């Protein structure tokens, strides 16, 4: 047994200690990579993986969201390749839709109502309404025009509709949305764009004032954070006060029985 003391001994022990721990210094990057490389690449690009599971065919399944879209992906048995998209069985059944239903958690909308209230919106209906409905609306969205038309009779019953203006569909969308938010009479400006649809309004977004640009971009980001990727997307409260959402144009029964039901 050799015992070293003093400075020399300390240096030798330190060197041996460094040799032992130096391989461990490489581990954090490996340990922090929560997914195989083929999946991690997508995570680095913005995919939020929310669940993994054993999929048919010996594959490893993952479900998550990116830019408001729900996504299913499947890791091949070699662990090095990923297939993104729909999985079907021999009967033509959409297994991916089932995987999304079973494994993808519902978004937590607990704080969404205040976020919606704090966004940049245009109001139709009574300002003292007992019931409020929010809708993300793009001026280049034909279904948004239809939704607004269908909403008008309900507003006369004491319901306020707040249009959260976004610009996501066409290059002119941002400029159109900004023009509504910045107009002296926003509802009249919204009506103008509705009357012009589907003709393109050749207004460059380069001419949009920075304050209005930021408002529209903030609305775009809010829409993405609430995991909605299409317009119109409607948010309302059910009879128990829970926040509900419908992505896309609601059918007539949903409009009358849920979204625009009579104020209580």
Short mmCIF file of C-alpha atoms in Angstrom, two decimals:
data_model
loop_
_atom_site.label_atom_id
_atom_site.label_comp_id
_atom_site.label_asym_id
_atom_site.label_seq_id
_atom_site.Cartn_x
_atom_site.Cartn_y
_atom_site.Cartn_z
CA UNK A 1 0.00 0.00 0.00
CA UNK A 2 1.43 3.35 -1.02
CA UNK A 3 0.31 6.48 0.72
CA UNK A 4 1.20 9.82 -0.83
CA UNK A 5 0.96 12.99 1.12
CA UNK A 6 1.53 16.64 0.47
CA UNK A 7 1.27 18.42 -2.85
CA UNK A 8 2.58 15.57 -5.00
CA UNK A 9 0.13 13.10 -3.55
CA UNK A 10 -2.72 15.51 -4.04
CA UNK A 11 -1.88 16.01 -7.70
CA UNK A 12 -1.67 12.27 -8.41
CA UNK A 13 -4.98 11.59 -6.64
CA UNK A 14 -6.59 14.47 -8.50
CA UNK A 15 -5.38 13.12 -11.84
CA UNK A 16 -6.77 9.67 -11.07
CA UNK A 17 -10.05 11.28 -10.01
CA UNK A 18 -10.25 13.21 -13.27
CA UNK A 19 -9.62 10.02 -15.27
CA UNK A 20 -12.52 8.39 -13.47
CA UNK A 21 -15.03 11.19 -13.90
CA UNK A 22 -14.02 12.41 -17.37
CA UNK A 23 -16.09 9.73 -19.17
CA UNK A 24 -19.03 10.78 -16.99
CA UNK A 25 -18.78 14.31 -18.33
CA UNK A 26 -20.06 12.95 -21.60
CA UNK A 27 -23.18 11.46 -20.04
CA UNK A 28 -25.40 14.53 -19.54
CA UNK A 29 -25.83 15.06 -23.27
CA UNK A 30 -26.82 11.43 -23.61
CA UNK A 31 -28.98 11.36 -20.51
CA UNK A 32 -30.74 14.58 -21.45
CA UNK A 33 -31.63 13.23 -24.88
CA UNK A 34 -35.01 11.91 -23.81
CA UNK A 35 -35.79 10.36 -27.18
CA UNK A 36 -33.99 8.40 -29.91
CA UNK A 37 -32.12 10.65 -32.34
CA UNK A 38 -34.76 10.36 -35.07
CA UNK A 39 -37.40 11.65 -32.64
CA UNK A 40 -35.13 14.15 -30.93
CA UNK A 41 -34.52 15.89 -34.27
CA UNK A 42 -38.24 16.62 -34.48
CA UNK A 43 -38.34 17.76 -30.85
CA UNK A 44 -35.50 20.17 -31.57
CA UNK A 45 -37.55 21.54 -34.48
CA UNK A 46 -40.53 22.32 -32.26
CA UNK A 47 -42.45 19.08 -31.76
CA UNK A 48 -43.78 18.65 -28.22
CA UNK A 49 -44.02 14.92 -27.51
CA UNK A 50 -46.75 14.27 -24.94
CA UNK A 51 -46.95 10.47 -24.81
CA UNK A 52 -45.30 7.29 -26.07
CA UNK A 53 -46.74 3.80 -26.38
CA UNK A 54 -46.26 0.39 -27.94
CA UNK A 55 -47.72 0.50 -31.46
CA UNK A 56 -48.69 -2.40 -33.74
CA UNK A 57 -46.00 -4.12 -35.78
CA UNK A 58 -43.38 -3.84 -33.07
CA UNK A 59 -43.13 -0.07 -33.51
CA UNK A 60 -42.80 2.54 -30.80
CA UNK A 61 -45.49 5.20 -31.11
CA UNK A 62 -45.36 8.83 -30.09
CA UNK A 63 -48.05 11.52 -30.10
CA UNK A 64 -47.58 15.24 -29.66
CA UNK A 65 -48.28 18.68 -31.04
CA UNK A 66 -46.49 21.10 -33.30
CA UNK A 67 -47.75 24.54 -34.35
CA UNK A 68 -51.19 23.65 -33.06
CA UNK A 69 -51.37 20.39 -35.02
CA UNK A 70 -51.74 16.96 -33.41
CA UNK A 71 -49.09 14.56 -34.73
CA UNK A 72 -48.56 10.81 -34.52
CA UNK A 73 -45.21 9.23 -35.37
CA UNK A 74 -43.77 5.75 -35.24
CA UNK A 75 -40.20 4.69 -34.51
CA UNK A 76 -39.00 1.79 -36.64
CA UNK A 77 -37.56 -1.33 -34.95
CA UNK A 78 -34.03 -0.26 -35.90
CA UNK A 79 -34.48 2.77 -33.62
CA UNK A 80 -33.02 5.04 -36.28
CA UNK A 81 -35.96 5.94 -38.50
CA UNK A 82 -39.33 7.56 -37.84
CA UNK A 83 -42.50 7.51 -39.95
CA UNK A 84 -44.84 10.48 -39.49
CA UNK A 85 -48.48 10.21 -40.46
CA UNK A 86 -51.46 7.89 -40.48
CA UNK A 87 -51.29 4.19 -39.62
CA UNK A 88 -54.06 1.96 -40.98
CA UNK A 89 -54.73 -1.74 -40.54
CA UNK A 90 -55.85 -4.34 -43.06
CA UNK A 91 -59.47 -3.23 -42.70
CA UNK A 92 -58.66 0.40 -43.50
CA UNK A 93 -59.20 1.48 -39.90
CA UNK A 94 -57.37 4.68 -38.97
CA UNK A 95 -55.25 3.54 -36.04
CA UNK A 96 -53.49 6.89 -35.70
CA UNK A 97 -56.77 8.64 -34.93
CA UNK A 98 -57.33 6.09 -32.17
CA UNK A 99 -53.81 6.64 -30.86
CA UNK A 100 -54.38 10.39 -30.70
CA UNK A 101 -57.68 9.92 -28.86
CA UNK A 102 -56.21 7.45 -26.38
CA UNK A 103 -52.79 8.91 -25.74
CA UNK A 104 -52.78 12.64 -26.47
CA UNK A 105 -53.76 14.57 -23.32
CA UNK A 106 -56.43 17.22 -23.63
CA UNK A 107 -54.93 20.73 -23.55
CA UNK A 108 -55.24 22.44 -20.19
CA UNK A 109 -57.49 25.43 -20.83
CA UNK A 110 -57.73 26.52 -17.20
CA UNK A 111 -56.09 29.89 -17.76
CA UNK A 112 -57.16 30.31 -21.36
CA UNK A 113 -60.15 32.56 -20.71
CA UNK A 114 -58.02 35.37 -19.27
CA UNK A 115 -55.53 34.99 -22.13
CA UNK A 116 -58.36 35.35 -24.61
CA UNK A 117 -59.68 38.40 -22.78
CA UNK A 118 -56.22 40.01 -22.86
CA UNK A 119 -55.76 39.49 -26.61
CA UNK A 120 -56.57 41.99 -29.39
CA UNK A 121 -60.19 41.48 -30.44
CA UNK A 122 -63.12 43.18 -32.13
CA UNK A 123 -66.50 43.02 -30.41
CA UNK A 124 -69.96 42.46 -31.84
CA UNK A 125 -73.08 42.37 -29.71
CA UNK A 126 -73.87 44.06 -26.38
CA UNK A 127 -70.85 45.08 -24.32
CA UNK A 128 -72.70 44.18 -21.12
CA UNK A 129 -73.60 40.68 -22.34
CA UNK A 130 -73.87 37.90 -19.81
CA UNK A 131 -72.37 35.44 -22.26
CA UNK A 132 -69.15 35.90 -24.27
CA UNK A 133 -67.82 33.83 -27.15
CA UNK A 134 -64.35 34.15 -28.65
CA UNK A 135 -63.36 33.19 -32.19
CA UNK A 136 -59.98 33.25 -33.90
CA UNK A 137 -60.67 34.77 -37.30
CA UNK A 138 -58.52 35.33 -40.40
CA UNK A 139 -59.85 37.86 -42.97
CA UNK A 140 -58.93 35.40 -45.74
CA UNK A 141 -60.95 32.57 -44.20
CA UNK A 142 -64.19 31.78 -46.01
CA UNK A 143 -65.48 29.67 -43.13
CA UNK A 144 -64.96 32.65 -40.82
CA UNK A 145 -67.30 34.66 -43.05
CA UNK A 146 -69.92 31.90 -42.79
CA UNK A 147 -69.47 31.68 -39.02
CA UNK A 148 -69.98 35.40 -38.60
CA UNK A 149 -73.14 35.31 -40.71
CA UNK A 150 -74.54 32.43 -38.67
CA UNK A 151 -73.67 34.23 -35.42
CA UNK A 152 -75.66 37.41 -36.10
CA UNK A 153 -79.12 36.19 -34.99
CA UNK A 154 -77.68 34.94 -31.69
CA UNK A 155 -76.07 38.28 -30.86
CA UNK A 156 -79.52 39.82 -30.63
CA UNK A 157 -80.22 37.53 -27.67
CA UNK A 158 -77.62 39.25 -25.49
CA UNK A 159 -74.45 37.42 -26.50
CA UNK A 160 -71.15 39.18 -27.23
CA UNK A 161 -68.88 37.76 -29.95
CA UNK A 162 -65.23 38.75 -29.81
CA UNK A 163 -63.20 38.27 -33.00
CA UNK A 164 -59.52 37.64 -32.23
CA UNK A 165 -57.92 38.73 -35.49
CA UNK A 166 -55.06 36.57 -36.79
CA UNK A 167 -53.08 36.50 -40.00
CA UNK A 168 -52.10 32.95 -40.95
CA UNK A 169 -53.71 31.94 -44.26
CA UNK A 170 -52.31 34.21 -46.99
CA UNK A 171 -49.55 36.83 -47.21
CA UNK A 172 -52.20 39.56 -47.08
CA UNK A 173 -53.84 38.13 -43.94
CA UNK A 174 -51.64 40.02 -41.49
CA UNK A 175 -52.27 43.36 -43.20
CA UNK A 176 -56.02 42.74 -43.35
CA UNK A 177 -56.20 41.69 -39.70
CA UNK A 178 -54.14 44.72 -38.67
CA UNK A 179 -56.41 47.02 -40.65
CA UNK A 180 -59.43 45.72 -38.70
CA UNK A 181 -57.75 46.15 -35.33
CA UNK A 182 -56.55 49.64 -36.24
CA UNK A 183 -59.76 50.89 -37.85
CA UNK A 184 -61.87 53.67 -36.38
CA UNK A 185 -64.88 51.38 -36.86
CA UNK A 186 -63.45 47.83 -36.61
CA UNK A 187 -66.77 46.05 -37.24
CA UNK A 188 -67.34 48.05 -40.41
CA UNK A 189 -63.83 47.18 -41.59
CA UNK A 190 -64.47 43.52 -40.82
CA UNK A 191 -67.67 43.69 -42.86
CA UNK A 192 -65.70 45.22 -45.72
CA UNK A 193 -63.26 42.32 -45.82
CA UNK A 194 -66.10 39.83 -45.56
CA UNK A 195 -67.78 41.47 -48.56
CA UNK A 196 -64.54 41.28 -50.57
CA UNK A 197 -63.92 37.58 -49.95
CA UNK A 198 -62.56 35.63 -51.84
CA UNK A 199 -60.90 38.41 -53.84
CA UNK A 200 -57.37 39.09 -52.70
CA UNK A 201 -56.60 42.43 -51.14
CA UNK A 202 -53.16 43.37 -52.39
CA UNK A 203 -51.98 45.25 -49.35
CA UNK A 204 -48.39 44.46 -48.39
CA UNK A 205 -47.68 43.66 -44.76
CA UNK A 206 -44.60 45.85 -45.10
CA UNK A 207 -46.90 48.85 -44.69
CA UNK A 208 -48.39 47.64 -41.41
CA UNK A 209 -47.47 49.82 -38.41
CA UNK A 210 -45.32 47.99 -35.88
CA UNK A 211 -47.83 48.28 -33.03
CA UNK A 212 -50.59 46.68 -35.09
CA UNK A 213 -48.18 44.06 -36.45
CA UNK A 214 -47.28 43.06 -32.90
CA UNK A 215 -50.96 42.74 -31.95
CA UNK A 216 -51.67 40.36 -34.82
CA UNK A 217 -48.50 38.36 -34.23
CA UNK A 218 -49.36 38.08 -30.54
CA UNK A 219 -52.79 36.73 -31.50
CA UNK A 220 -51.10 34.25 -33.83
CA UNK A 221 -48.89 33.05 -30.98
CA UNK A 222 -51.85 32.76 -28.62
CA UNK A 223 -53.69 30.66 -31.16
CA UNK A 224 -50.71 28.33 -31.45
CA UNK A 225 -50.28 28.08 -27.67
CA UNK A 226 -53.90 26.94 -27.37
CA UNK A 227 -53.22 24.16 -29.86
CA UNK A 228 -55.52 25.34 -32.62
CA UNK A 229 -54.28 25.44 -36.19
CA UNK A 230 -57.34 26.42 -38.19
CA UNK A 231 -59.85 29.25 -38.41
CA UNK A 232 -62.46 29.72 -37.22
CA UNK A 233 -61.60 28.29 -33.79
CA UNK A 234 -64.29 29.00 -31.21
CA UNK A 235 -63.91 29.18 -27.42
CA UNK A 236 -66.90 29.31 -25.06
CA UNK A 237 -67.96 28.18 -21.59
CA UNK A 238 -70.31 25.28 -21.00
CA UNK A 239 -73.08 25.22 -18.39
CA UNK A 240 -70.59 24.22 -15.70
CA UNK A 241 -68.25 27.10 -16.55
CA UNK A 242 -65.62 24.88 -18.16
CA UNK A 243 -63.87 26.27 -21.23
CA UNK A 244 -64.63 24.44 -24.46
CA UNK A 245 -63.27 24.85 -27.96
CA UNK A 246 -64.36 23.88 -31.45
CA UNK A 247 -61.74 23.96 -34.19
CA UNK A 248 -63.34 24.69 -37.54
CA UNK A 249 -66.86 25.80 -38.41
CA UNK A 250 -69.32 24.40 -35.82
CA UNK A 251 -72.44 22.73 -37.17
CA UNK A 252 -75.82 24.36 -36.60
CA UNK A 253 -76.74 22.23 -33.60
CA UNK A 254 -73.44 23.04 -31.85
CA UNK A 255 -74.00 26.73 -32.52
CA UNK A 256 -77.49 26.82 -31.05
CA UNK A 257 -77.11 24.29 -28.23
CA UNK A 258 -73.56 25.00 -27.05
CA UNK A 259 -71.69 27.96 -28.48
CA UNK A 260 -74.57 30.45 -28.61
CA UNK A 261 -77.00 28.93 -26.15
CA UNK A 262 -79.15 31.49 -24.34
CA UNK A 263 -77.43 33.36 -21.48
CA UNK A 264 -78.40 31.96 -18.09
#
